[in-house]
PDB file of C-alpha atoms in Angstrom:
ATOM      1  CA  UNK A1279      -7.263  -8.659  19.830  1.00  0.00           C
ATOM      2  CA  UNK A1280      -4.204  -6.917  20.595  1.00  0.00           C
ATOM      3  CA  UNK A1281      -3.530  -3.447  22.152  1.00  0.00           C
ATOM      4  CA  UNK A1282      -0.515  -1.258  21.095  1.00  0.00           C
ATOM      5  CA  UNK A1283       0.159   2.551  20.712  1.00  0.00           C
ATOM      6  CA  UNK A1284       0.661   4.129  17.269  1.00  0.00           C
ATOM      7  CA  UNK A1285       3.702   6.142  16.483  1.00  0.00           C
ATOM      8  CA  UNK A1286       1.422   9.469  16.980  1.00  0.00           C
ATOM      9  CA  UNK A1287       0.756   8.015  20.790  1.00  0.00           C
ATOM     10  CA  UNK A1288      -2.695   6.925  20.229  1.00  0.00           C
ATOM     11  CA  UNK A1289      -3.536   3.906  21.030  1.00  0.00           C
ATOM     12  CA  UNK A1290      -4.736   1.287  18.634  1.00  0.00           C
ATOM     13  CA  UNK A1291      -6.621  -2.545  18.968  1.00  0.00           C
ATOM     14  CA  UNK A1292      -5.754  -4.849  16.240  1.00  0.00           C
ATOM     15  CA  UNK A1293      -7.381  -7.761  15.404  1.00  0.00           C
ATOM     16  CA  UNK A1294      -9.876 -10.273  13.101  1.00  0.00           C
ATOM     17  CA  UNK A1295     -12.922  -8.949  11.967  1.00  0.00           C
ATOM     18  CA  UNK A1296     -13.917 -12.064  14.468  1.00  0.00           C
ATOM     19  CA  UNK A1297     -11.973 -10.380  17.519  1.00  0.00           C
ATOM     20  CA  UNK A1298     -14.177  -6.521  17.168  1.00  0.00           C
ATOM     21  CA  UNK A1299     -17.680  -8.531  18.349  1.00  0.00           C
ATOM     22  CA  UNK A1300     -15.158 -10.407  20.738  1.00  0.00           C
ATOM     23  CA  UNK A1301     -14.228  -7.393  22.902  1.00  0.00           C
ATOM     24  CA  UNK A1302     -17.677  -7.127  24.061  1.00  0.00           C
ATOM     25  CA  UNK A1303     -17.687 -10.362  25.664  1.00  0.00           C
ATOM     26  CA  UNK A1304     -14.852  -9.532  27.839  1.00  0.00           C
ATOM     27  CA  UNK A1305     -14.804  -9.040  31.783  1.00  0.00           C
ATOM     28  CA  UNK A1306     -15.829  -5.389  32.870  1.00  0.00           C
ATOM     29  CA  UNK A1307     -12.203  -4.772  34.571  1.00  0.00           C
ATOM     30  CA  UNK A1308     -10.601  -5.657  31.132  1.00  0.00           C
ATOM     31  CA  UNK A1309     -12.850  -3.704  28.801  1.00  0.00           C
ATOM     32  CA  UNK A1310     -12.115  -1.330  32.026  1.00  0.00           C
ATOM     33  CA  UNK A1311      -8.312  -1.371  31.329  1.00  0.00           C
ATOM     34  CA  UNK A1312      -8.651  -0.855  27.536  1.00  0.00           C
ATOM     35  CA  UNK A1313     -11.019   2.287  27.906  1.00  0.00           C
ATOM     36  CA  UNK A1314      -8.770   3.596  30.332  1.00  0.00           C
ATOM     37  CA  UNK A1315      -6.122   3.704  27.538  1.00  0.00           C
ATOM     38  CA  UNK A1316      -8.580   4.856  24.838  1.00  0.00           C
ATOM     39  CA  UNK A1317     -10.046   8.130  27.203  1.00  0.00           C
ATOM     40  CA  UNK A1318      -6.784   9.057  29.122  1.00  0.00           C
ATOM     41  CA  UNK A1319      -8.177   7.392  32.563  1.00  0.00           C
ATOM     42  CA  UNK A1320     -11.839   7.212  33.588  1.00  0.00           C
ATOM     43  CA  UNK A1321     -13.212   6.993  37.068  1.00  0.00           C
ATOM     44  CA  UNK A1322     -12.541   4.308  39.171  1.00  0.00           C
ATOM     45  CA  UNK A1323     -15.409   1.746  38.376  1.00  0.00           C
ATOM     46  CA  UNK A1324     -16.842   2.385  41.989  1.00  0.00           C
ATOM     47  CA  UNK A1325     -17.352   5.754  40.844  1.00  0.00           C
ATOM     48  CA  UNK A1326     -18.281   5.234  37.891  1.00  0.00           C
ATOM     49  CA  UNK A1327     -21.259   2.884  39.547  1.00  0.00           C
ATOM     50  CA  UNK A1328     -22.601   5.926  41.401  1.00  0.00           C
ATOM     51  CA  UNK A1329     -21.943   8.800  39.416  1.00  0.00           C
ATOM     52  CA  UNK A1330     -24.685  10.298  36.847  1.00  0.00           C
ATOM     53  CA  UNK A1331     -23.077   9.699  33.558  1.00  0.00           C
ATOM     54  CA  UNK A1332     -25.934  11.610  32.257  1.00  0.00           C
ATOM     55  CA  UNK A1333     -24.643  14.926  33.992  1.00  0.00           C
ATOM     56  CA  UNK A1334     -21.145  14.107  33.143  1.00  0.00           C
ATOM     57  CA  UNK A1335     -21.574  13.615  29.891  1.00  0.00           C
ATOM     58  CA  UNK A1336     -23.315  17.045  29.465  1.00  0.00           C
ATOM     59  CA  UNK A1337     -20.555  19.037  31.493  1.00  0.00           C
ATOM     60  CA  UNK A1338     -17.919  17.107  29.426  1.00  0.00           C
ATOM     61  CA  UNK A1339     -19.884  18.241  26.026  1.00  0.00           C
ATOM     62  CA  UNK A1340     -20.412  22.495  27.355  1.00  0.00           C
ATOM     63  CA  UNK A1341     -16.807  22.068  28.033  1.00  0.00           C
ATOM     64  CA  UNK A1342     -15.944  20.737  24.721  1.00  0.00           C
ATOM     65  CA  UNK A1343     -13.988  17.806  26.670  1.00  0.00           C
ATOM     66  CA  UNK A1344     -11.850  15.650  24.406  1.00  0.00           C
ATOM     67  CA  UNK A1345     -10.001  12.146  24.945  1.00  0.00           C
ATOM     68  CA  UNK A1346      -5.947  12.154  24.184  1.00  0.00           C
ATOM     69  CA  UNK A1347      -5.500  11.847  20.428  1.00  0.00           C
ATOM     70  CA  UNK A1348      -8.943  12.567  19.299  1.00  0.00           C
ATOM     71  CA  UNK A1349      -7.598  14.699  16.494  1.00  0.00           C
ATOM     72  CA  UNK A1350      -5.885  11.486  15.721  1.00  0.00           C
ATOM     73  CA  UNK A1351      -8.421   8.996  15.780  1.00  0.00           C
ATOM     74  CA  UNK A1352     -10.882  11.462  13.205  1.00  0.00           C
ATOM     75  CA  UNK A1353      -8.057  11.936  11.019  1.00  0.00           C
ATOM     76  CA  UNK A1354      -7.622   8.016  10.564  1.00  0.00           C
ATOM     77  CA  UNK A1355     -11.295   7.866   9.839  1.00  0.00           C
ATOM     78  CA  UNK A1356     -11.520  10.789   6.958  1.00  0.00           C
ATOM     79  CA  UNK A1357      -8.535   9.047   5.857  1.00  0.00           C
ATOM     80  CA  UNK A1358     -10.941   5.911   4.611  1.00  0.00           C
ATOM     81  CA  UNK A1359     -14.226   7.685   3.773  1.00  0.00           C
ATOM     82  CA  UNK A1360     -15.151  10.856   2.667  1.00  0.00           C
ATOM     83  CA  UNK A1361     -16.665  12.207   5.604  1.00  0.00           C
ATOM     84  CA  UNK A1362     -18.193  11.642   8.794  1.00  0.00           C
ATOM     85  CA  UNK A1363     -21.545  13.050   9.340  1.00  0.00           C
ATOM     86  CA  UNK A1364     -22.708  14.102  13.239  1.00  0.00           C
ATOM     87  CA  UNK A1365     -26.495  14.951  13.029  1.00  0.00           C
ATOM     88  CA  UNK A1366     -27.065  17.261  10.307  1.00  0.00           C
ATOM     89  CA  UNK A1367     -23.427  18.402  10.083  1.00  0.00           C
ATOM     90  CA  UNK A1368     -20.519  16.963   7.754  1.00  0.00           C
ATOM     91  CA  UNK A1369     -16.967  16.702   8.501  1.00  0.00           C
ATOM     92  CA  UNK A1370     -15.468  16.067   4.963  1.00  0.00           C
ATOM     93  CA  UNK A1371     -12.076  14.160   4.145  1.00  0.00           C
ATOM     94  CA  UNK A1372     -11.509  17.036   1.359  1.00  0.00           C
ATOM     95  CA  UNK A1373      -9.403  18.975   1.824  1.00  0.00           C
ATOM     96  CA  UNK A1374      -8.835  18.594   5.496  1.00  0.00           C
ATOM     97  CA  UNK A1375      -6.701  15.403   5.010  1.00  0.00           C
ATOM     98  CA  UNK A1376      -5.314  16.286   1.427  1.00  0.00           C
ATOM     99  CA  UNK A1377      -3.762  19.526   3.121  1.00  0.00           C
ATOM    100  CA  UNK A1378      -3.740  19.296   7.029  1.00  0.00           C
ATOM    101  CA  UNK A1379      -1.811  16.983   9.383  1.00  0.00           C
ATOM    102  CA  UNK A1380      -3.815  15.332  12.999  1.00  0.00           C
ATOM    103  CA  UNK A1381      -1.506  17.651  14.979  1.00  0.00           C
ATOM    104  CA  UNK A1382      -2.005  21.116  13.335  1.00  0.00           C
ATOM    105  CA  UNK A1383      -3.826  23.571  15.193  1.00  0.00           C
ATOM    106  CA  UNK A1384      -6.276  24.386  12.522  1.00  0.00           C
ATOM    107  CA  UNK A1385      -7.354  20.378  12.185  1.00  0.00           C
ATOM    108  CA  UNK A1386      -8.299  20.465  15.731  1.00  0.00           C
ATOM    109  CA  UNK A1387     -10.524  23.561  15.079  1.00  0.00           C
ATOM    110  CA  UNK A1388     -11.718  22.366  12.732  1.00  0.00           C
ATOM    111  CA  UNK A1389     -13.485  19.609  14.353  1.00  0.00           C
ATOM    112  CA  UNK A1390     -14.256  21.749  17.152  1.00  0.00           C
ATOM    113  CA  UNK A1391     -16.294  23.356  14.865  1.00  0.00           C
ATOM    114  CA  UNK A1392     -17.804  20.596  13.793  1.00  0.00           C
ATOM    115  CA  UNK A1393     -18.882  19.317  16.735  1.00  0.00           C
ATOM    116  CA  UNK A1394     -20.149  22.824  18.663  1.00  0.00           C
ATOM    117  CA  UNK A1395     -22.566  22.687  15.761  1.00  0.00           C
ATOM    118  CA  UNK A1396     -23.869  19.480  17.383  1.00  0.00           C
ATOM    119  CA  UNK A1397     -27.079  21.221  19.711  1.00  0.00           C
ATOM    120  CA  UNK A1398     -26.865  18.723  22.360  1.00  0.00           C
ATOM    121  CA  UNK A1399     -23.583  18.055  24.887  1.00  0.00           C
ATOM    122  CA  UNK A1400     -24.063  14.424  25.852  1.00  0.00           C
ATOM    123  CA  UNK A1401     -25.159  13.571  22.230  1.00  0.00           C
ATOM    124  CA  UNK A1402     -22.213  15.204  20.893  1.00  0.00           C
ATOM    125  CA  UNK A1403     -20.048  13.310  23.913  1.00  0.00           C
ATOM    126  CA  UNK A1404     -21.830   9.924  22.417  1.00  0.00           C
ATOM    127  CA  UNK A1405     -20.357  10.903  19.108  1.00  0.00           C
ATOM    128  CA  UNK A1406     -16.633  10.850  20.615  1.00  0.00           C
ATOM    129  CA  UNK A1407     -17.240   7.976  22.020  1.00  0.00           C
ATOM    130  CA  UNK A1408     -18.273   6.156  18.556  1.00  0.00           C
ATOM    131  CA  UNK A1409     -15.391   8.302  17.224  1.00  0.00           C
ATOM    132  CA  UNK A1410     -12.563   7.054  19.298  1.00  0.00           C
ATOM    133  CA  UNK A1411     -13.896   3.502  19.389  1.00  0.00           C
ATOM    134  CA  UNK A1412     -14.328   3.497  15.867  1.00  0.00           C
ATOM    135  CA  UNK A1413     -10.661   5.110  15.051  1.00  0.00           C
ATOM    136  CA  UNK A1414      -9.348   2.691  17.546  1.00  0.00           C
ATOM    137  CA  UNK A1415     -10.517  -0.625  15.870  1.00  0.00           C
ATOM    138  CA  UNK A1416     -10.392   0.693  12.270  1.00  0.00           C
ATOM    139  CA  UNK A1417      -7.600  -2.179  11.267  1.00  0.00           C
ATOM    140  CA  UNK A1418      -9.925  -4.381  12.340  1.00  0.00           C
ATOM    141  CA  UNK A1419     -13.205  -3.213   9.817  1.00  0.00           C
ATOM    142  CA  UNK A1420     -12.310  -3.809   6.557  1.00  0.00           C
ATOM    143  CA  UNK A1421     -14.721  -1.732   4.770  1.00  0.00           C
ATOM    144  CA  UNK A1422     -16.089   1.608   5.917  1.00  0.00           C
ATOM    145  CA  UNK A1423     -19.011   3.271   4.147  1.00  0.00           C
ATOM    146  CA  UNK A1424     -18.711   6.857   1.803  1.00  0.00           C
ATOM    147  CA  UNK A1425     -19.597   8.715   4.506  1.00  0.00           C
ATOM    148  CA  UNK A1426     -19.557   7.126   8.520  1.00  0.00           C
ATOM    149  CA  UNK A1427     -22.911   8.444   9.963  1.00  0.00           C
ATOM    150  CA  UNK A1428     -22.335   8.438  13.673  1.00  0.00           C
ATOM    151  CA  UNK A1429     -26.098   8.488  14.260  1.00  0.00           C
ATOM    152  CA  UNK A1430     -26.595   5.211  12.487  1.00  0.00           C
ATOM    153  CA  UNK A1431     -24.267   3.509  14.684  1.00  0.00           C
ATOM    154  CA  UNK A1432     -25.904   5.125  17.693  1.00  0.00           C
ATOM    155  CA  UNK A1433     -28.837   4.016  16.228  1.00  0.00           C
ATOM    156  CA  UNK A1434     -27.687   0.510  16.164  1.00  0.00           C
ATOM    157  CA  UNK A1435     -25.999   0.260  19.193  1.00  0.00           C
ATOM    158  CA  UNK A1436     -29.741   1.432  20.939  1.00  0.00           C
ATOM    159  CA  UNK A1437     -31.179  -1.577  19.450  1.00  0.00           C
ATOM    160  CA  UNK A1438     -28.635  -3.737  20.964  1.00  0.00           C
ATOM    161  CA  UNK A1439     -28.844  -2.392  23.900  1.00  0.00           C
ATOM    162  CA  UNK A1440     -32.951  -2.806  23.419  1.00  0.00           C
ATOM    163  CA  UNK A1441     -32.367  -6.325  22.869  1.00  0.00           C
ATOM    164  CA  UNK A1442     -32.600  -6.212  19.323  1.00  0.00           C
ATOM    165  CA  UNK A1443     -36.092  -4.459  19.574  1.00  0.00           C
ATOM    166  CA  UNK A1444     -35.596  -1.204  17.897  1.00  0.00           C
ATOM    167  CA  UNK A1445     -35.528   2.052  19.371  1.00  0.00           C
ATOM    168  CA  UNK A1446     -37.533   2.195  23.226  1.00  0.00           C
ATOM    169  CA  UNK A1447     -40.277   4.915  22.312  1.00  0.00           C
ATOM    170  CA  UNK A1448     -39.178   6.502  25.879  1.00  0.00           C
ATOM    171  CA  UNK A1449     -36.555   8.028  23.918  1.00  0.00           C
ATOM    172  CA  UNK A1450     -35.082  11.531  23.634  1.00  0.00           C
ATOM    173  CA  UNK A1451     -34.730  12.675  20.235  1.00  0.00           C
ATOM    174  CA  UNK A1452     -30.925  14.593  20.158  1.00  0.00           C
ATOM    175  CA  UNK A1453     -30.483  16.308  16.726  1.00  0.00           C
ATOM    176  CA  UNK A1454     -31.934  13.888  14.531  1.00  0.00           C
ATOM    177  CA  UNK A1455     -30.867  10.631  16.690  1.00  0.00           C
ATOM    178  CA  UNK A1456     -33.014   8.388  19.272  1.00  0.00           C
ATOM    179  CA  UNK A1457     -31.166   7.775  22.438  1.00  0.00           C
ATOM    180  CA  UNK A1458     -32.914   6.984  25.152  1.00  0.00           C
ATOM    181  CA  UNK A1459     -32.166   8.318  28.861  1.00  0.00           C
ATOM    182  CA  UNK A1460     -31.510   5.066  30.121  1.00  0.00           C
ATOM    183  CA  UNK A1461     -28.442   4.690  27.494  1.00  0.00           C
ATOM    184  CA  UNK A1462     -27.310   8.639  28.424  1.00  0.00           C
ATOM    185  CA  UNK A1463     -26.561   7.222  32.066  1.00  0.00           C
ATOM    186  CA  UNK A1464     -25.143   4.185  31.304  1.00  0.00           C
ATOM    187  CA  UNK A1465     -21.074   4.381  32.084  1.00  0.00           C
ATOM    188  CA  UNK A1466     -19.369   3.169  28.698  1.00  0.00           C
ATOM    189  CA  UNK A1467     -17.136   0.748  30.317  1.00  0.00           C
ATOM    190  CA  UNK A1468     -17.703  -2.768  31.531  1.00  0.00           C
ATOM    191  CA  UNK A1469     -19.656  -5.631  29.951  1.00  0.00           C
ATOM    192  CA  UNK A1470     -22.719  -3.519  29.911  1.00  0.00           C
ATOM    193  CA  UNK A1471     -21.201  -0.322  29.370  1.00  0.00           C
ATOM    194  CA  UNK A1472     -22.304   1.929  26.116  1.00  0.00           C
ATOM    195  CA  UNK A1473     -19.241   1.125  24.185  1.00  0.00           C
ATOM    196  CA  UNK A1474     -20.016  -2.654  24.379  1.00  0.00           C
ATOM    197  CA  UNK A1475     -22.901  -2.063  21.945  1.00  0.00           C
ATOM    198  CA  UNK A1476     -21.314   0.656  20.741  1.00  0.00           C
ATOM    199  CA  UNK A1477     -18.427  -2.102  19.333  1.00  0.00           C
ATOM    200  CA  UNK A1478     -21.485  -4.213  17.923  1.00  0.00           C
ATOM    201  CA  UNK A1479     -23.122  -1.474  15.834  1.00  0.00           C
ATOM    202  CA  UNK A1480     -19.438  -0.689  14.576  1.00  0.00           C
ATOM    203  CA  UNK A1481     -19.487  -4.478  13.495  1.00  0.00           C
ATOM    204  CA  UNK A1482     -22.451  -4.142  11.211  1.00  0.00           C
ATOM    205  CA  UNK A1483     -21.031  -1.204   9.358  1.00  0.00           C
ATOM    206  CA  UNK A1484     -18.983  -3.777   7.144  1.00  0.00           C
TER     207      UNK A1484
END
């Protein structure tokens, strides 16, 4: 897989269909490196050891906390579907792409609004996460369904991360989707980091 920066300064991994399952068996300091890119700079991964990524994850959500080119990254994704559904909410391609640009004002309230509608902050912090890894290896999934439903690939990353067992029955229903607490404080960088399976569940989307 290769790593490069898009004209609009977000940055973008290239690849095989092969090379998207390959990125999750890389070493934690590279899959380390490339997040870093992805989120505009995460903890150091001591910190990110002992830090609750539970709590941070809900601060980041009340605070409506976004990575660099978000706006971008969501506006690559409407740009192959028709929508991407968060919960119970919609964010539809029409007209936001037919009449609105990634860096207008009103495209990035739009999804603001969009998301506040999601009830809780780390689920709706989970969804960035699927929505900046997803708009990050989109050259490398050739076929994305009508409508991207971020709680199916939350879904299916959980049963990765369950070992292919389907969804722990310790876990916290958030809006509609299953996530357990165990995933909520899991860092998403490094081998076993939430954007490892995340990757995987992006895989079986095709």
């Amino acid at each position: 897989a290769v790593v490069s920066t898009q004209s609009t300064g977000a940055l973008e991994i290239t690849g095989s269909e092969d090379d998207l399952l390959g990125l999750c068996k890389v070493t934690p300091i590279q899959l380390y490196r490339v997040m870093s890119g992805l989120f505009g700079g995460v903890s150091p991964l001591s910190e990110v050891e002992d830090s609750s990524w539970d709590r941070r994850r809900r601060v980041d959500g009340v605070l409506n906390r976004v990575p660099p080119n978000f706006q971008v990254h969501v506006y690559a994704i409407l740009n192959r579907c028709h929508g991407i559904r968060a919960g119970d909410h919609l964010l539809s391609s029409f007209p936001l792409v037919q009449e609105m640009t990634p860096g207008e004002p009103q495209f990035a309230v739009a999804i603001n609004d969009w998301l506040d509608k999601v009830p809780s902050a780390q689920l709706r912090q989970l969804y960035i996460e699927v929505v900046v890894m997803l708009g990050s290896t989109l050259k490398m999934v050739s076929r994305l369904p009508d409508i991207v439903d971020l709680n199916k690939v939350l879904e299916g990353a959980m049963r990765v991360y369950n070992g292919g067992s389907g969804i722990q029955q310790n876990g916290t229903v958030h809006g509609g989707s299953i996530v357990s607490g165990e995933f909520l404080r899991t860092p998403p960088t490094g081998k076993f980091g939430t954007l490892s399976y995340i990757i995987q569940a992006i895989a079986e989307l095709q």
